[in-house]
Coordinates of N, CA and C in Angstrom, one line a residue:
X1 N 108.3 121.9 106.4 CA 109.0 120.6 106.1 C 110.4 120.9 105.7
X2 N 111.6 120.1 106.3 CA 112.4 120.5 106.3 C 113.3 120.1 104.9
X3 N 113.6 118.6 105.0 CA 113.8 117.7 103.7 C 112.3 117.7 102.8
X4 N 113.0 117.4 101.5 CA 112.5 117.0 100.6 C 112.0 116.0 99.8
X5 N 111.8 114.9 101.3 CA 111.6 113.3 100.8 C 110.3 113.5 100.5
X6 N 110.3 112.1 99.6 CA 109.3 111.4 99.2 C 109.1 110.1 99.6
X7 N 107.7 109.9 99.8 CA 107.3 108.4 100.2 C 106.2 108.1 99.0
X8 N 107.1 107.3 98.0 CA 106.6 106.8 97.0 C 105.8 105.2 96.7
X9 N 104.3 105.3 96.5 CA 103.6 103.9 95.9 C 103.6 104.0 94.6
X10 N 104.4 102.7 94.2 CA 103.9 102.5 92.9 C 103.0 100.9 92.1
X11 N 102.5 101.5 91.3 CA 102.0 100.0 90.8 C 100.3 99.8 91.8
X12 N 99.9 100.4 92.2 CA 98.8 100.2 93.2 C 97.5 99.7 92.0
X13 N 97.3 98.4 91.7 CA 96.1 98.3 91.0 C 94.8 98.0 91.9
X14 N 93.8 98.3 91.2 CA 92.4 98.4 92.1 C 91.5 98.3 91.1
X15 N 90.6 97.6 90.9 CA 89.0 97.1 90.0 C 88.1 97.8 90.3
X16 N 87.4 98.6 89.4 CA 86.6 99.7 89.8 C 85.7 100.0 88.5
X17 N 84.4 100.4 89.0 CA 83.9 101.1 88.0 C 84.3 102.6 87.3
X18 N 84.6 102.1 85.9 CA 85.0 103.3 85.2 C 85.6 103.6 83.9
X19 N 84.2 104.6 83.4 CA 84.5 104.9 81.9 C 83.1 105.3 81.7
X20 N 82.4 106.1 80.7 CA 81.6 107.1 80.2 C 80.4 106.4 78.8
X21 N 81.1 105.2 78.7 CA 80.4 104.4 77.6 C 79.4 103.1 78.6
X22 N 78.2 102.8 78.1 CA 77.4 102.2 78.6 C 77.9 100.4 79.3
X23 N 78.8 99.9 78.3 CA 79.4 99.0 78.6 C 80.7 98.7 80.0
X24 N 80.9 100.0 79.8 CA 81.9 100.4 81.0 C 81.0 100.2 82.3
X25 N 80.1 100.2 82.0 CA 79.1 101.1 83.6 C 78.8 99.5 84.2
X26 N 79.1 98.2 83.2 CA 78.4 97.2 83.4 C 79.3 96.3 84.2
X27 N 81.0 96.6 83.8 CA 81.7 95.9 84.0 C 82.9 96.7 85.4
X28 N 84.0 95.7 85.9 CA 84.9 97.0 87.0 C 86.3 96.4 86.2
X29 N 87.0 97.5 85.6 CA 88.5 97.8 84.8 C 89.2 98.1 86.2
X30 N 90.5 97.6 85.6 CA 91.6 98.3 86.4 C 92.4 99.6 86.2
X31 N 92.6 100.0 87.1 CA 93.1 101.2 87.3 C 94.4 101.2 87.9
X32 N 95.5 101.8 87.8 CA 96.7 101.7 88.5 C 96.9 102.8 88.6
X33 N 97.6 103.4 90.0 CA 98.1 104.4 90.6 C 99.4 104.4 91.2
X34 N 100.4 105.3 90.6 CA 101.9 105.7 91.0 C 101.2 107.1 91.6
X35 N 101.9 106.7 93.4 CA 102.4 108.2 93.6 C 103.4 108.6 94.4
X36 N 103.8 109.9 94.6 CA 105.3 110.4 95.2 C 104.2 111.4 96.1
X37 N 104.3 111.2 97.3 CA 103.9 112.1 98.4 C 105.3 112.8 99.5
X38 N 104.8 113.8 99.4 CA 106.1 115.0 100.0 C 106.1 114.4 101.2
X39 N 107.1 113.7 102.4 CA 107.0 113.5 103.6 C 108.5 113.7 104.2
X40 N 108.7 114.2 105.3 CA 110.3 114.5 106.2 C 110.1 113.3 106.4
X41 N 111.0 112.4 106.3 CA 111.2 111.1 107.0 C 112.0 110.8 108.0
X42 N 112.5 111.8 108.5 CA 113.8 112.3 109.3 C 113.3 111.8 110.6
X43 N 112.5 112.0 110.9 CA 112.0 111.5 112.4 C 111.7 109.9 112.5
X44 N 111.2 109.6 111.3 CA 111.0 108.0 111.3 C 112.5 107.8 111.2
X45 N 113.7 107.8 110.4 CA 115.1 107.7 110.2 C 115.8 107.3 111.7
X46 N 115.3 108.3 112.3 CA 116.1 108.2 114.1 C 115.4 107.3 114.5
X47 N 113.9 107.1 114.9 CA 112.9 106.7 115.9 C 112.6 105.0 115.3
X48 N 112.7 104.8 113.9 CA 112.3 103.8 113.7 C 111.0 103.3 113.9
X49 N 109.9 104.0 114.3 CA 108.8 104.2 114.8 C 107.7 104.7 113.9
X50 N 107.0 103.7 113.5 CA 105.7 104.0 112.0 C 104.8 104.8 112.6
X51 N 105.4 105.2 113.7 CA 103.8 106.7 114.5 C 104.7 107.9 113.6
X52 N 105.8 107.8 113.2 CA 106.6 108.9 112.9 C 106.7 109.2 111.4
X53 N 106.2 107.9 110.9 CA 106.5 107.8 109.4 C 105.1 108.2 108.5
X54 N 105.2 108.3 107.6 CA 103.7 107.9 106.6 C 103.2 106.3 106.3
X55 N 102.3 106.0 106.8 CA 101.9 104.7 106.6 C 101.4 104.3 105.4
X56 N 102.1 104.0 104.4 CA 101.8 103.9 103.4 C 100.9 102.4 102.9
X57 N 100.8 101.3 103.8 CA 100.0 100.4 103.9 C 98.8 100.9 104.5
X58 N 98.5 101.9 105.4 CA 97.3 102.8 105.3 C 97.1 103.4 104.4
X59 N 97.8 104.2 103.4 CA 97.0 105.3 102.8 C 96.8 104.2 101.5
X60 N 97.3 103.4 101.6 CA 97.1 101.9 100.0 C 95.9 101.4 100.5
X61 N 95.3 101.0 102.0 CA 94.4 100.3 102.1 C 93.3 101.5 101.9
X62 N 93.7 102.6 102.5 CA 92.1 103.5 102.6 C 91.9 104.1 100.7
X63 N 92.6 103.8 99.6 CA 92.8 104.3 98.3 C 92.3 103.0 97.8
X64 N 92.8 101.9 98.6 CA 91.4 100.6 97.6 C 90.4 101.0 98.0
X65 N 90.0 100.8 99.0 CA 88.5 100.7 99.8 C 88.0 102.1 98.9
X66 N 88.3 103.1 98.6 CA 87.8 104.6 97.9 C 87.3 104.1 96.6
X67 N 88.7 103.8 96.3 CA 88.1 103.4 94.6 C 87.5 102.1 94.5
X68 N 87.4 100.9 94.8 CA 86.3 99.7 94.8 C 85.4 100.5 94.7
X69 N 84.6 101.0 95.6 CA 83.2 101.7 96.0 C 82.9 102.5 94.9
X70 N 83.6 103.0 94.4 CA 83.8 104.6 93.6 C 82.9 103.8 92.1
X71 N 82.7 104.7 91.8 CA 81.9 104.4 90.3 C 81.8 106.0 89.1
X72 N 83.1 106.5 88.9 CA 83.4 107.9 88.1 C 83.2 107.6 86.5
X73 N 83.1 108.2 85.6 CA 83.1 108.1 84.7 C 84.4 108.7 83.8
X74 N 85.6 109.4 84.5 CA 86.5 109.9 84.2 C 87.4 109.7 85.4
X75 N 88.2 109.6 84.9 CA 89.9 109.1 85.3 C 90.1 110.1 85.9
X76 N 90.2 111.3 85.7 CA 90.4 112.7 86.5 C 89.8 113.1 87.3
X77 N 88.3 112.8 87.6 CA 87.4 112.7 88.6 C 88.3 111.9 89.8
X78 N 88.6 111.0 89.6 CA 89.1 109.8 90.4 C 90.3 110.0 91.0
X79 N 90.7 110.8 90.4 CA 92.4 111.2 90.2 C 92.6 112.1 91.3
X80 N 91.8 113.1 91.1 CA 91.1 114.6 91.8 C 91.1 114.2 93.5
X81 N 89.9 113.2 93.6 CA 89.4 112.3 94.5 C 90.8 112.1 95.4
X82 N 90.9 111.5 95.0 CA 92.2 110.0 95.5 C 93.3 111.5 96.3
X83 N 93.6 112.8 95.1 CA 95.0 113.4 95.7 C 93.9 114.1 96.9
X84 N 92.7 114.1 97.1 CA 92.2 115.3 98.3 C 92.0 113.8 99.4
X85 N 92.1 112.8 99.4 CA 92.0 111.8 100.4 C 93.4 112.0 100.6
X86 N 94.5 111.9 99.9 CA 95.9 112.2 100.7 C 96.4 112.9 101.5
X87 N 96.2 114.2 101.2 CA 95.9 115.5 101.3 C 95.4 115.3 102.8
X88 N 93.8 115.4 103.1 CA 93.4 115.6 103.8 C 93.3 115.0 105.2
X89 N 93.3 113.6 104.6 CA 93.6 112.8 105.7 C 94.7 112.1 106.1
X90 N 95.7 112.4 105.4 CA 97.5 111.6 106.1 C 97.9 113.2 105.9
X91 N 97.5 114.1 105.9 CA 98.1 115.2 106.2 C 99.5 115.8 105.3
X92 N 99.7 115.0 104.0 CA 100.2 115.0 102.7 C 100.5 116.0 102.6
X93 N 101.7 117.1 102.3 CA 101.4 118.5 101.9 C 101.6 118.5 100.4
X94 N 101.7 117.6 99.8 CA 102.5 117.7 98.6 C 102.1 116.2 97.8
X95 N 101.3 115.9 96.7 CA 101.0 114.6 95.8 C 101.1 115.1 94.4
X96 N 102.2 114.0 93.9 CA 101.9 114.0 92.3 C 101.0 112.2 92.1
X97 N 100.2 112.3 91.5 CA 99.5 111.4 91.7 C 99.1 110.9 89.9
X98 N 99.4 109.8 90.1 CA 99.3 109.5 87.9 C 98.0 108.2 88.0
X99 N 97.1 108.2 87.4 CA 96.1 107.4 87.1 C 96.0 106.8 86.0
X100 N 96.1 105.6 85.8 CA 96.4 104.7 84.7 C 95.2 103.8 83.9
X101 N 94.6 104.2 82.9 CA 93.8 102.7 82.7 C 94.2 101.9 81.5
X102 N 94.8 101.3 81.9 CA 95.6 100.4 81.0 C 94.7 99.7 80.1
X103 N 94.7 100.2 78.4 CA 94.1 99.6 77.6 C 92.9 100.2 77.4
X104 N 92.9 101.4 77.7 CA 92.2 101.9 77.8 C 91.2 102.4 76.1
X105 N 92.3 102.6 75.1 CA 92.8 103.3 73.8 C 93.5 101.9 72.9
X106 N 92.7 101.0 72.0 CA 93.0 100.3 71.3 C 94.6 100.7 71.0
X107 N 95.7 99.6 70.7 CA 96.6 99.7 70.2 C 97.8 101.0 71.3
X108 N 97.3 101.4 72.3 CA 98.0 101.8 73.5 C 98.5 100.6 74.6
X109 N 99.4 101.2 75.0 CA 100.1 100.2 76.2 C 99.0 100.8 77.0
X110 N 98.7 102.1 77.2 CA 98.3 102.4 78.5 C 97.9 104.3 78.1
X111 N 96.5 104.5 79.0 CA 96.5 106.0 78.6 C 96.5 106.3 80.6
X112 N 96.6 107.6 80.6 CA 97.1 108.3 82.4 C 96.9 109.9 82.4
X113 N 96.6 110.3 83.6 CA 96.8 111.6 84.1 C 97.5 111.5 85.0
X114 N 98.6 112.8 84.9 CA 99.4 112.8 85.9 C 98.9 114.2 86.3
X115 N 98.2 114.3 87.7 CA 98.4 116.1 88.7 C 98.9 116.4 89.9
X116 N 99.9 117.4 90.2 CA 100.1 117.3 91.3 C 99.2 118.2 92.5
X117 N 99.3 118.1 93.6 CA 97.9 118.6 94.0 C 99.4 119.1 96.0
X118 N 98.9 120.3 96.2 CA 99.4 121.1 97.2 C 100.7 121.5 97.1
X119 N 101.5 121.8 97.9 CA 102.6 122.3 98.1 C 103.8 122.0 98.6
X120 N 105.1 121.5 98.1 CA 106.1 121.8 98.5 C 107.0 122.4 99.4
X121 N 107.1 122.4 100.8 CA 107.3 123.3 101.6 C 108.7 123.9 101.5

């Protein structure tokens, strides 16, 4: 990879089961997801051409449809999850990936993990 772009989602909310207490298991919280995925965009730049780019309206639709279904008990489980679907299947070399469950922690705006998952080229 030559450049050092990034093709960034942010704000990605999705309803999902998740949390470790009995009440959680009953109900689906939201979850939000910011991420920065390593991508050349140099060839989409010339070509104009979304065969060339990262489809980021794909990798948002195939990251609801994951987590809807999903039923983790930890945010890092999910987190984990979500960066080896980027990764593996948009061919991603590089995700920092931040998991949000808002409200999670009485008297918090918001608790999160942020990991980044591959390499940099």
């Amino acid at each position: 990879m030559g450049a050092k772009d990034l093709v960034l989602i942010e704000g990605l909310e999705i309803r999902t089961v998740i949390g470790i207490y009995d009440w959680e298991r009953e109900i689906r919280q939201t979850v939000r997801l910011d991420l920065e995925m390593a991508w050349d965009i140099s060839r989409a730049a010339v070509s104009d051409d979304i065969e060339d780019a990262l489809d980021y309206k794909s990798v948002s639709k195939r990251l609801i449809s994951f987590v809807e279904a999903s039923s983790f008990g930890l945010i890092e489980r999910l987190a984990e999850q979500c960066a080896q679907i980027i990764i593996e299947e948009f061919g991603v070399p590089w995700v920092r990936l931040k998991m949000s469950k808002p409200g999670a922690v009485r008297g918090t705006e918001n608790v999160a993990v942020l990991i980044e998952r591959g390499e940099i080229g």
